[in-house]
Short mmCIF file of C-alpha atoms and ligand atoms in Angstrom, two decimals:
data_model
loop_
_atom_site.label_atom_id
_atom_site.label_comp_id
_atom_site.label_asym_id
_atom_site.label_seq_id
_atom_site.Cartn_x
_atom_site.Cartn_y
_atom_site.Cartn_z
CA MET P 29 -16.65 16.30 -23.70
CA ASN P 30 -20.22 15.64 -25.99
CA GLU P 31 -20.65 18.73 -25.57
CA ARG P 32 -17.09 20.51 -27.24
CA ASP P 33 -16.99 17.39 -29.61
CA SER P 34 -20.70 18.51 -31.20
CA GLU P 35 -19.36 22.18 -31.52
CA ILE P 36 -16.01 20.71 -33.43
CA MET P 37 -18.79 18.69 -35.32
CA SER P 38 -20.86 22.28 -36.26
CA GLN P 39 -17.87 23.64 -37.11
CA ALA P 40 -16.87 21.40 -39.80
CA LEU P 41 -20.26 21.44 -41.38
CA ALA P 42 -20.44 25.44 -41.29
CA MET P 43 -17.03 24.97 -43.12
CA SER P 44 -18.65 22.59 -45.25
CA GLY P 45 -21.60 24.56 -46.39
CA TYR P 46 -23.82 23.92 -43.88
CA VAL P 47 -26.74 25.92 -41.54
CA GLU P 48 -28.13 24.89 -38.71
CA SER P 49 -31.75 24.28 -38.96
CA MET P 50 -34.02 25.01 -35.81
CA ASP P 51 -36.31 22.17 -36.63
CA ILE P 52 -35.94 18.40 -37.28
CA GLU P 53 -38.84 18.40 -39.76
CA ASP P 54 -36.94 20.73 -42.36
CA ALA P 55 -33.05 19.28 -41.71
CA ASP P 56 -31.29 17.57 -44.73
CA LEU P 57 -28.96 16.40 -41.97
CA VAL P 58 -29.40 14.67 -38.40
CA ILE P 59 -26.16 13.98 -36.06
CA LEU P 60 -27.00 12.44 -32.33
CA ASN P 61 -23.92 12.75 -30.30
CA THR P 62 -24.18 10.44 -28.28
CA CYS P 63 -23.37 9.42 -24.87
CA SER P 64 -22.76 5.62 -23.37
CA ILE P 65 -21.42 6.27 -19.94
CA ARG P 66 -24.82 4.80 -18.56
CA ALA P 67 -27.57 2.60 -19.58
CA LYS P 68 -30.27 5.21 -19.64
CA ALA P 69 -28.32 8.00 -22.57
CA GLU P 70 -27.48 5.16 -24.77
CA GLN P 71 -31.66 3.90 -24.88
CA LYS P 72 -32.45 7.24 -25.61
CA VAL P 73 -31.25 7.91 -28.81
CA MET P 74 -32.40 3.89 -29.89
CA SER P 75 -35.79 6.20 -29.47
CA LEU P 76 -34.92 8.87 -30.89
CA LEU P 77 -33.83 6.87 -34.24
CA GLY P 78 -37.10 4.70 -34.59
CA MET P 79 -38.53 8.51 -34.53
CA LEU P 80 -36.18 9.66 -37.12
CA ARG P 81 -37.24 6.76 -38.72
CA LYS P 82 -40.41 8.18 -39.38
CA VAL P 83 -39.23 12.13 -40.53
CA LYS P 84 -36.28 10.42 -43.20
CA LYS P 85 -39.57 8.66 -45.02
CA SER P 86 -41.40 12.16 -46.10
CA ARG P 87 -38.03 13.69 -46.47
CA LYS P 88 -36.35 13.21 -49.72
CA GLY P 89 -32.81 12.88 -49.53
CA MET P 90 -31.65 13.57 -45.64
CA GLN P 91 -29.09 11.80 -43.45
CA ILE P 92 -29.17 10.60 -40.57
CA CYS P 93 -25.52 10.57 -38.39
CA VAL P 94 -24.32 9.20 -35.43
CA ALA P 95 -21.64 9.94 -33.80
CA GLY P 96 -20.18 9.93 -30.32
CA CYS P 97 -19.63 6.88 -27.57
CA VAL P 98 -22.65 4.93 -28.60
CA ALA P 99 -21.37 5.21 -32.57
CA GLN P 100 -18.21 3.71 -31.38
CA GLN P 101 -18.92 1.55 -29.56
CA GLU P 102 -21.82 -0.28 -31.60
CA GLY P 103 -20.85 0.15 -35.43
CA GLU P 104 -21.76 -1.69 -37.45
CA ARG P 105 -24.32 -3.35 -34.98
CA LEU P 106 -26.73 0.07 -35.53
CA VAL P 107 -27.33 0.00 -39.13
CA GLU P 108 -28.16 -3.29 -38.87
CA LYS P 109 -30.45 -2.76 -36.18
CA MET P 110 -31.49 0.87 -38.06
CA PRO P 111 -30.60 0.62 -41.16
CA HIS P 112 -31.70 4.09 -42.16
CA ILE P 113 -28.73 5.41 -40.40
CA ASP P 114 -26.55 6.77 -43.10
CA LEU P 115 -23.39 6.99 -41.46
CA VAL P 116 -21.71 6.27 -37.68
CA VAL P 117 -18.97 8.06 -36.59
CA GLY P 118 -16.42 7.04 -34.15
CA THR P 119 -15.26 9.40 -31.23
CA GLN P 120 -11.84 9.71 -33.19
CA ASN P 121 -13.43 10.78 -36.37
CA ILE P 122 -15.38 14.19 -36.17
CA TYR P 123 -12.83 16.40 -37.08
CA ASN P 124 -13.59 15.89 -41.16
CA ILE P 125 -17.31 14.18 -41.34
CA GLY P 126 -18.44 16.59 -43.79
CA ASP P 127 -16.21 14.12 -46.01
CA LEU P 128 -17.35 11.56 -43.95
CA LEU P 129 -21.37 12.10 -45.00
CA GLU P 130 -20.21 12.88 -49.02
CA LYS P 131 -19.03 9.24 -48.99
CA ALA P 132 -22.09 8.48 -46.73
CA ARG P 133 -24.30 9.97 -50.13
CA VAL P 134 -22.66 7.25 -51.57
CA SER P 135 -22.91 4.04 -50.18
CA PRO P 136 -25.03 4.93 -46.87
CA GLY P 137 -24.78 2.84 -43.89
CA TYR P 138 -21.05 4.28 -43.79
CA ILE P 139 -19.15 3.04 -40.73
CA ALA P 140 -15.80 5.53 -39.92
CA ILE P 141 -15.41 4.01 -36.46
CA GLY P 142 -11.00 3.64 -37.24
CA MET P 143 -9.24 4.34 -33.25
CA GLU P 144 -5.49 5.04 -35.05
CA ASP P 145 -2.98 3.93 -33.46
CA GLU P 146 -0.33 7.19 -33.95
CA TYR P 147 -3.38 8.85 -33.58
CA ALA P 148 -2.97 12.74 -32.67
CA ILE P 149 -5.60 15.32 -32.07
CA PRO P 150 -5.44 17.21 -35.30
CA ARG P 151 -4.76 20.48 -34.70
CA PHE P 152 -8.23 21.92 -35.16
CA MET P 153 -8.74 25.60 -35.46
CA PRO P 154 -11.57 28.12 -35.49
CA ASN P 155 -10.08 29.30 -38.56
CA GLU P 156 -7.38 28.07 -40.21
CA SER P 157 -8.13 29.34 -43.54
CA GLU P 158 -8.89 32.17 -45.44
CA ASP P 159 -12.08 30.45 -47.12
CA SER P 160 -12.99 28.78 -43.68
CA SER P 161 -12.48 32.21 -42.04
CA LYS P 162 -15.26 32.96 -44.38
CA ALA P 163 -17.23 31.05 -43.40
CA SER P 164 -17.41 30.22 -39.68
CA ALA P 165 -17.01 34.22 -39.17
CA GLU P 166 -20.81 34.50 -38.97
CA ARG P 167 -20.50 31.78 -36.12
CA ASP P 168 -17.71 33.38 -34.19
CA VAL P 169 -19.80 36.42 -33.05
CA PRO P 170 -20.56 34.78 -29.70
CA THR P 171 -23.67 33.49 -28.11
CA THR P 172 -21.56 32.34 -25.47
CA PHE P 173 -18.77 33.72 -23.24
CA ARG P 174 -17.69 31.00 -22.01
CA LYS P 175 -16.02 27.76 -24.20
CA PHE P 176 -14.33 24.82 -23.44
CA VAL P 177 -11.18 23.83 -25.05
CA THR P 178 -9.94 20.39 -25.15
CA ILE P 179 -6.09 19.78 -24.07
CA MET P 180 -6.06 15.98 -23.96
CA GLN P 181 -8.55 12.76 -25.15
CA GLY P 182 -9.48 9.24 -24.26
CA CYS P 183 -8.12 8.14 -21.03
CA ASN P 184 -5.78 4.82 -19.69
CA ASN P 185 -6.89 4.41 -16.49
CA TYR P 186 -9.65 1.59 -17.50
CA CYS P 187 -12.33 2.35 -13.32
CA ALA P 188 -13.80 -1.19 -13.52
CA TYR P 189 -17.20 0.48 -13.96
CA CYS P 190 -16.21 2.57 -17.21
CA VAL P 191 -16.52 2.97 -21.19
CA VAL P 192 -15.33 5.27 -21.59
CA PRO P 193 -11.50 3.98 -21.91
CA TYR P 194 -13.45 1.90 -24.79
CA THR P 195 -14.79 4.27 -26.41
CA ARG P 196 -12.19 7.11 -26.39
CA GLY P 197 -9.04 5.43 -26.52
CA ARG P 198 -5.48 5.57 -25.19
CA GLU P 199 -4.82 8.65 -23.04
CA VAL P 200 -3.11 11.72 -25.61
CA SER P 201 -2.47 14.80 -24.78
CA ARG P 202 -2.48 17.69 -27.70
CA LYS P 203 0.43 19.86 -27.97
CA VAL P 204 1.28 23.18 -25.48
CA SER P 205 1.54 24.89 -28.62
CA ASP P 206 -1.90 23.88 -30.07
CA ILE P 207 -3.90 24.81 -26.95
CA ILE P 208 -1.95 28.44 -26.39
CA ASP P 209 -3.14 28.67 -29.97
CA GLU P 210 -6.54 27.68 -30.11
CA VAL P 211 -7.33 29.57 -26.99
CA LYS P 212 -5.94 32.71 -27.90
CA ALA P 213 -7.98 32.22 -30.90
CA VAL P 214 -11.34 32.38 -29.01
CA VAL P 215 -10.23 34.75 -26.29
CA ALA P 216 -9.89 36.84 -30.11
CA SER P 217 -13.37 35.97 -30.49
CA GLY P 218 -14.56 37.63 -27.80
CA VAL P 219 -15.05 34.31 -25.52
CA LYS P 220 -14.23 35.26 -21.49
CA GLU P 221 -14.19 31.42 -19.78
CA ILE P 222 -12.54 29.45 -20.94
CA THR P 223 -12.57 25.52 -19.75
CA LEU P 224 -10.26 22.94 -20.08
CA LEU P 225 -11.46 19.42 -20.77
CA GLY P 226 -10.19 16.37 -20.46
CA GLN P 227 -11.17 12.84 -18.60
CA ASN P 228 -8.59 13.33 -16.17
CA VAL P 229 -6.36 17.04 -16.89
CA ASN P 230 -3.42 16.03 -14.28
CA SER P 231 -2.68 13.99 -15.80
CA TYR P 232 -1.87 16.13 -18.81
CA GLY P 233 1.87 15.66 -20.33
CA ARG P 234 2.15 12.28 -19.08
CA THR P 235 1.90 9.86 -21.66
CA ASN P 236 2.97 12.11 -24.45
CA ILE P 237 6.02 14.42 -25.46
CA VAL P 238 4.06 17.99 -25.00
CA THR P 239 6.37 20.82 -25.95
CA ASP P 240 8.10 21.36 -28.88
CA ASN P 241 11.72 20.95 -27.32
CA GLY P 242 11.19 17.61 -26.13
CA LEU P 243 11.14 19.08 -22.50
CA PRO P 244 8.90 17.47 -19.46
CA TYR P 245 5.18 19.83 -19.19
CA THR P 246 2.53 19.53 -15.93
CA PHE P 247 -0.90 20.57 -15.85
CA SER P 248 0.02 23.41 -13.58
CA ASP P 249 2.83 24.89 -16.01
CA LEU P 250 -0.39 24.37 -19.12
CA LEU P 251 -2.65 25.87 -16.04
CA HIS P 252 0.38 29.04 -15.68
CA ALA P 253 0.67 29.13 -19.40
CA VAL P 254 -3.37 30.18 -20.37
CA SER P 255 -4.41 31.94 -17.36
CA LYS P 256 -1.07 34.72 -18.67
CA ILE P 257 -3.12 34.70 -22.25
CA PRO P 258 -4.28 38.48 -21.76
CA GLY P 259 -8.53 38.18 -22.46
CA VAL P 260 -8.08 34.62 -19.64
CA ALA P 261 -10.75 36.43 -17.83
CA ARG P 262 -12.03 33.20 -15.54
CA LEU P 263 -10.38 30.04 -16.24
CA ARG P 264 -11.37 26.33 -15.47
CA PHE P 265 -10.22 22.99 -16.22
CA THR P 266 -12.68 19.29 -15.40
CA THR P 267 -12.33 16.02 -15.15
CA SER P 268 -9.48 15.70 -12.26
CA ASN P 269 -8.68 12.38 -10.96
CA PRO P 270 -8.27 12.31 -7.39
CA LYS P 271 -5.08 9.74 -7.56
CA ASP P 272 -3.60 11.83 -9.73
CA LEU P 273 -3.91 15.13 -7.91
CA SER P 274 -0.57 16.57 -7.29
CA ASP P 275 0.05 19.68 -4.50
CA GLU P 276 1.94 21.60 -7.50
CA LEU P 277 -1.34 21.69 -9.45
CA MET P 278 -3.82 22.27 -5.37
CA LYS P 279 -1.20 25.41 -5.25
CA CYS P 280 -2.63 27.22 -8.37
CA PHE P 281 -5.48 28.10 -6.97
CA LYS P 282 -3.24 30.45 -4.39
CA ASP P 283 -1.25 31.25 -6.80
CA ILE P 284 -3.37 31.94 -10.05
CA PRO P 285 -5.39 34.98 -9.37
CA ASN P 286 -8.11 34.27 -12.63
CA LEU P 287 -8.26 29.70 -12.18
CA CYS P 288 -11.73 30.16 -10.47
CA PRO P 289 -12.46 28.91 -6.88
CA GLN P 290 -14.30 25.78 -8.04
CA PHE P 291 -13.01 22.63 -8.12
CA HIS P 292 -15.00 19.53 -9.42
CA LEU P 293 -13.51 16.27 -7.93
CA PRO P 294 -15.24 13.44 -8.41
CA VAL P 295 -14.51 10.53 -5.00
CA GLN P 296 -17.20 7.85 -6.51
CA ALA P 297 -18.16 6.53 -3.23
CA GLY P 298 -16.89 6.24 0.02
CA SER P 299 -15.71 2.69 1.43
CA ASP P 300 -12.01 2.00 0.57
CA ALA P 301 -13.63 -1.57 -0.54
CA VAL P 302 -15.64 0.43 -3.21
CA LEU P 303 -12.84 2.24 -4.45
CA LYS P 304 -10.33 -0.67 -4.00
CA LYS P 305 -12.92 -2.80 -6.24
CA MET P 306 -13.85 0.39 -8.22
CA ASN P 307 -9.84 0.07 -9.90
CA ARG P 308 -9.12 4.18 -8.14
CA LYS P 309 -6.23 3.71 -6.79
CA TYR P 310 -6.97 5.91 -3.42
CA SER P 311 -7.97 6.16 -0.12
CA VAL P 312 -11.00 7.78 0.93
CA GLU P 313 -8.01 9.80 4.15
CA GLN P 314 -5.88 10.35 1.19
CA TYR P 315 -9.01 11.37 -0.61
CA LEU P 316 -10.09 13.64 2.25
CA GLU P 317 -5.64 14.91 2.79
CA LEU P 318 -6.21 16.58 -0.59
CA VAL P 319 -9.08 18.03 0.50
CA ASP P 320 -8.49 19.72 3.71
CA THR P 321 -5.17 20.61 1.25
CA LEU P 322 -6.86 22.94 -1.26
CA ARG P 323 -8.99 24.30 1.56
CA SER P 324 -5.35 25.52 3.02
CA TYR P 325 -4.40 26.87 -0.68
CA CYS P 326 -7.80 28.49 -1.32
CA PRO P 327 -10.85 28.42 1.59
CA ASP P 328 -13.48 29.29 -0.29
CA ILE P 329 -12.87 27.31 -2.92
CA ALA P 330 -16.63 25.25 -3.70
CA LEU P 331 -15.94 21.73 -3.98
CA SER P 332 -18.42 19.46 -6.27
CA THR P 333 -18.57 15.47 -6.97
CA ASP P 334 -19.12 12.67 -8.92
CA ILE P 335 -21.08 9.57 -6.96
CA ILE P 336 -22.00 6.03 -8.08
CA VAL P 337 -24.72 4.24 -6.16
CA GLY P 338 -24.73 0.55 -6.02
CA PHE P 339 -21.33 -0.71 -7.73
CA PRO P 340 -21.77 -4.65 -7.63
CA GLY P 341 -21.28 -5.69 -3.76
CA GLU P 342 -21.47 -2.28 -2.22
CA THR P 343 -23.06 -2.46 1.55
CA ASP P 344 -25.51 -0.65 3.38
CA GLU P 345 -22.36 0.01 5.20
CA ASP P 346 -20.15 0.66 2.09
CA PHE P 347 -23.29 3.03 1.73
CA GLN P 348 -23.26 4.87 4.28
CA GLY P 349 -19.35 6.13 4.02
CA THR P 350 -20.53 7.83 0.69
CA MET P 351 -23.09 9.35 3.18
CA GLU P 352 -20.28 10.26 5.39
CA MET P 353 -18.33 11.40 2.41
CA LEU P 354 -21.33 13.75 2.55
CA GLU P 355 -21.17 15.32 5.96
CA ARG P 356 -17.11 15.40 5.93
CA VAL P 357 -16.50 17.23 2.92
CA ARG P 358 -20.15 19.37 2.74
CA TYR P 359 -19.68 19.51 -1.00
CA HIS P 360 -21.38 22.66 -2.61
CA GLY P 361 -23.64 20.26 -5.53
CA SER P 362 -22.66 16.41 -7.25
CA PHE P 363 -23.23 14.25 -9.34
CA SER P 364 -25.18 11.08 -8.55
CA PHE P 365 -26.12 8.11 -10.60
CA LYS P 366 -26.91 4.68 -9.96
CA TYR P 367 -24.44 1.99 -11.42
CA SER P 368 -25.14 0.37 -15.00
CA ASP P 369 -23.63 -2.18 -16.63
CA ARG P 370 -21.31 -0.93 -19.68
CA PRO P 371 -20.66 -3.40 -22.34
CA GLY P 372 -17.03 -4.85 -22.36
CA THR P 373 -16.28 -3.04 -18.14
CA ARG P 374 -14.98 -5.46 -15.90
CA SER P 375 -17.32 -5.09 -13.37
CA SER P 376 -20.56 -6.02 -15.40
CA ASP P 377 -18.51 -9.49 -15.17
CA PHE P 378 -19.15 -8.80 -11.12
CA GLU P 379 -21.26 -11.34 -9.81
CA ASP P 380 -22.61 -9.44 -6.83
CA LYS P 381 -25.34 -7.23 -8.24
CA VAL P 382 -27.42 -4.76 -6.16
CA PRO P 383 -30.35 -4.86 -6.81
CA GLU P 384 -32.35 -1.23 -8.60
CA ASP P 385 -34.83 -0.91 -5.42
CA VAL P 386 -31.70 -0.45 -3.31
CA LYS P 387 -30.18 1.36 -5.94
CA THR P 388 -32.78 3.77 -6.30
CA THR P 389 -33.45 4.39 -3.13
CA ARG P 390 -29.50 4.66 -2.05
CA LEU P 391 -30.14 7.19 -4.66
CA ILE P 392 -32.66 8.89 -3.31
CA GLN P 393 -31.47 9.88 0.19
CA PHE P 394 -28.12 10.47 -1.11
CA GLN P 395 -29.22 13.40 -3.42
CA ALA P 396 -31.67 14.33 -0.70
CA ARG P 397 -28.64 15.00 2.02
CA GLN P 398 -27.15 16.42 -0.93
CA ASP P 399 -29.86 19.56 -1.58
CA GLU P 400 -29.56 19.73 1.74
CA ILE P 401 -26.16 20.31 1.93
CA SER P 402 -26.63 22.89 -0.88
CA LEU P 403 -29.43 24.58 0.22
CA GLU P 404 -26.67 25.61 3.15
CA GLN P 405 -23.62 25.77 1.34
CA ASN P 406 -25.63 28.76 -0.89
CA ARG P 407 -26.83 30.09 2.08
CA LYS P 408 -23.49 31.64 3.02
CA TYR P 409 -23.18 33.60 0.18
CA VAL P 410 -26.22 35.54 1.81
CA GLY P 411 -24.91 38.79 2.46
CA GLN P 412 -21.42 39.22 0.58
CA ILE P 413 -20.36 40.56 -2.82
CA LYS P 414 -19.94 38.70 -5.44
CA GLU P 415 -18.86 39.32 -9.67
CA ILE P 416 -21.23 38.40 -11.97
CA MET P 417 -20.86 37.22 -15.57
CA ILE P 418 -23.34 37.85 -17.27
CA GLU P 419 -24.78 35.02 -19.89
CA ALA P 420 -28.37 35.44 -20.79
CA ILE P 421 -31.05 38.25 -20.25
CA THR P 422 -33.52 36.74 -18.81
CA ASP P 423 -38.05 37.71 -18.27
CA GLU P 424 -37.42 39.70 -15.17
CA GLY P 425 -33.55 41.17 -15.35
CA VAL P 426 -30.25 39.06 -15.90
CA LYS P 427 -28.72 35.80 -15.08
CA GLY P 428 -24.71 35.30 -14.61
CA ARG P 429 -22.02 33.52 -12.64
CA THR P 430 -19.96 33.78 -10.01
CA SER P 431 -16.61 32.52 -9.98
CA SER P 432 -17.43 29.57 -7.64
CA ASN P 433 -20.03 28.37 -10.99
CA HIS P 434 -22.84 28.89 -8.95
CA ILE P 435 -25.78 30.61 -11.31
CA VAL P 436 -27.49 34.28 -9.86
CA HIS P 437 -30.49 35.31 -10.65
CA VAL P 438 -30.83 39.56 -11.02
CA ASN P 439 -33.95 40.59 -10.92
CA GLU P 440 -34.39 44.48 -12.06
CA GLU P 441 -33.76 45.85 -15.28
CA SER P 442 -30.07 46.59 -15.93
CA THR P 443 -28.21 47.77 -18.94
CA ALA P 444 -25.43 44.33 -18.63
CA ILE P 445 -25.42 42.05 -21.36
CA PRO P 446 -24.12 38.83 -21.93
CA GLY P 447 -20.73 38.83 -21.06
CA ASP P 448 -20.29 41.56 -18.95
CA PHE P 449 -18.86 41.72 -15.53
CA ILE P 450 -21.44 43.05 -12.56
CA ARG P 451 -21.33 43.36 -9.47
CA VAL P 452 -24.27 42.15 -7.06
CA GLU P 453 -24.76 41.67 -3.01
CA ILE P 454 -26.64 38.00 -2.54
CA TYR P 455 -29.43 38.51 -0.99
CA HIS P 456 -31.45 34.70 -1.65
CA ALA P 457 -29.80 30.81 -1.42
CA GLY P 458 -31.49 27.97 -3.17
CA GLN P 459 -30.14 24.55 -3.51
CA HIS P 460 -29.72 25.61 -7.79
CA SER P 461 -28.67 29.17 -7.49
CA LEU P 462 -28.59 32.33 -5.88
CA LYS P 463 -30.36 35.70 -6.32
CA GLY P 464 -28.60 38.75 -6.12
CA LYS P 465 -29.17 42.95 -6.56
CA LEU P 466 -26.91 45.13 -8.17
CA ILE P 467 -24.30 47.22 -6.78
CA GLN P 468 -25.09 51.03 -7.87
CA GLU P 469 -21.51 51.45 -8.74
N1 LIG K 530 -12.82 11.10 -16.17
C1 LIG K 530 -14.07 11.57 -15.21
C2 LIG K 530 -15.28 10.82 -14.70
C3 LIG K 530 -15.87 10.94 -16.77
S1 LIG K 530 -16.75 9.70 -16.62
C4 LIG K 530 -13.31 10.69 -13.71
O1 LIG K 530 -12.42 9.85 -13.57
O2 LIG K 530 -14.08 11.47 -12.55
C5 LIG K 530 -18.41 10.64 -15.36
C6 LIG K 530 -19.28 9.95 -14.31
O3 LIG K 530 -20.53 9.19 -14.81
C7 LIG K 530 -18.60 9.12 -13.94
O4 LIG K 530 -17.36 9.95 -12.53
C8 LIG K 530 -18.98 8.05 -13.00
O5 LIG K 530 -19.46 8.57 -11.58
C9 LIG K 530 -20.28 8.09 -13.81
N2 LIG K 530 -20.32 6.54 -14.37
C10 LIG K 530 -19.34 6.09 -15.35
N3 LIG K 530 -19.69 5.21 -15.95
C11 LIG K 530 -20.56 4.85 -14.89
C12 LIG K 530 -21.70 3.75 -14.63
N4 LIG K 530 -21.18 2.94 -15.61
N5 LIG K 530 -22.35 3.61 -14.33
C13 LIG K 530 -23.08 4.35 -13.86
N6 LIG K 530 -22.02 5.80 -14.13
C14 LIG K 530 -21.00 5.84 -14.37
FE1 LIG K 531 -13.63 6.43 -16.91
FE2 LIG K 531 -12.00 6.12 -15.23
FE3 LIG K 531 -11.22 7.07 -16.54
FE4 LIG K 531 -12.41 8.84 -15.35
S1 LIG K 531 -10.53 7.71 -15.23
S2 LIG K 531 -13.03 8.34 -17.99
S3 LIG K 531 -14.38 6.85 -15.07
S4 LIG K 531 -11.84 5.22 -16.77
#
């Protein structure tokens, strides 16, 4: 999400004539695009801002802008704490960052964090006008062949621990035609892999009308439509809340050939009591049924998840449930976090907080077992032939990605360049990547 927002800001700035600087020391503008999902990310922003105060002193006219979720939540408080900030721009205000920076020139410390009631995601397109197409032409030469396309923003779920509904506002789905137009434009610029992006893509089209004729339209409909756009070689999406995962959507993995066999399905915890307190609205058994169904449609699907350890009230037994989840699902990989209190969330008021050292022990135990399982899962690929899309040239050869989202290193001379598809035979598996050798066709 933040990565896509950074792209949007950099496109908007390119249209206003800005060029990217490689070094903070000679930048006229520094934007910190911040995340407040966990306390650690927020602390990093504060220390970076401290460092920037010194840089700004020695560089006349430099502007410092804070964007993203910390900006949205902290607003004026940020400028009070750090008066050298020129602009605070909220999650829904990034589209006109160029104008806002001009305003901040006149009144430094400018705050733009309004969330409009009738907010609709602006129709941001890479080449909207003659002028902008000139400005962005150079930038559109793809440095990556994979792009995110936002399909919705905000979230109405209010999981007890989560700050997103407060920092990104209510859930709004983008119009189908706007999404299709953007995918077409992105593909025309050379991109081959599209990831549809939203906090809970499964509920796409449920909170507002997304079609011109007013008819209902689901996320599965969107997947089918996007998959048919010529040039979309690979299609992915993220993220999904299990509570809204329909059979129709799971079946897409069987029916859509260019939908990659990979699914990120955050479970958060393996105990019904904890899931209930988290307000996740599914049980362990329901989640496992979804996994079975997914595998019945797509036996090779690579599953990954998000886990929170040490949610308030989590007992040893609850945590064992989470460990068991690993054994039962055998995820290819996971993102795991220690629970962290976020301002304004319901769980920050819960009293039965788990001590820090217990959270740390649980996290280490979880990650160690996940690493073993990832390795076991990856070893299954050894001996298999896979198609990879090249992402980078490395010192040893090239690096690419399988449709199951595994990185493959090919350590031999090849004429392949980023964006090419080549076939390799996997001969080695590590926890986080694979090694393959070229197949001579
Ligand atoms: N919309 C996605 C999640 C977005 S946030 C979903 O519903 O699955 C990404 C991940 O950050 C979450 O899945 C969760 O595991 C983690 N996270 C969110 N808030 C957290 C908190 N307060 N403490 C620790 N981890 C948190
Ligand atoms: Fe946060 Fe829950 Fe919404 Fe995901 S679904 S963004 S975890 S509130």
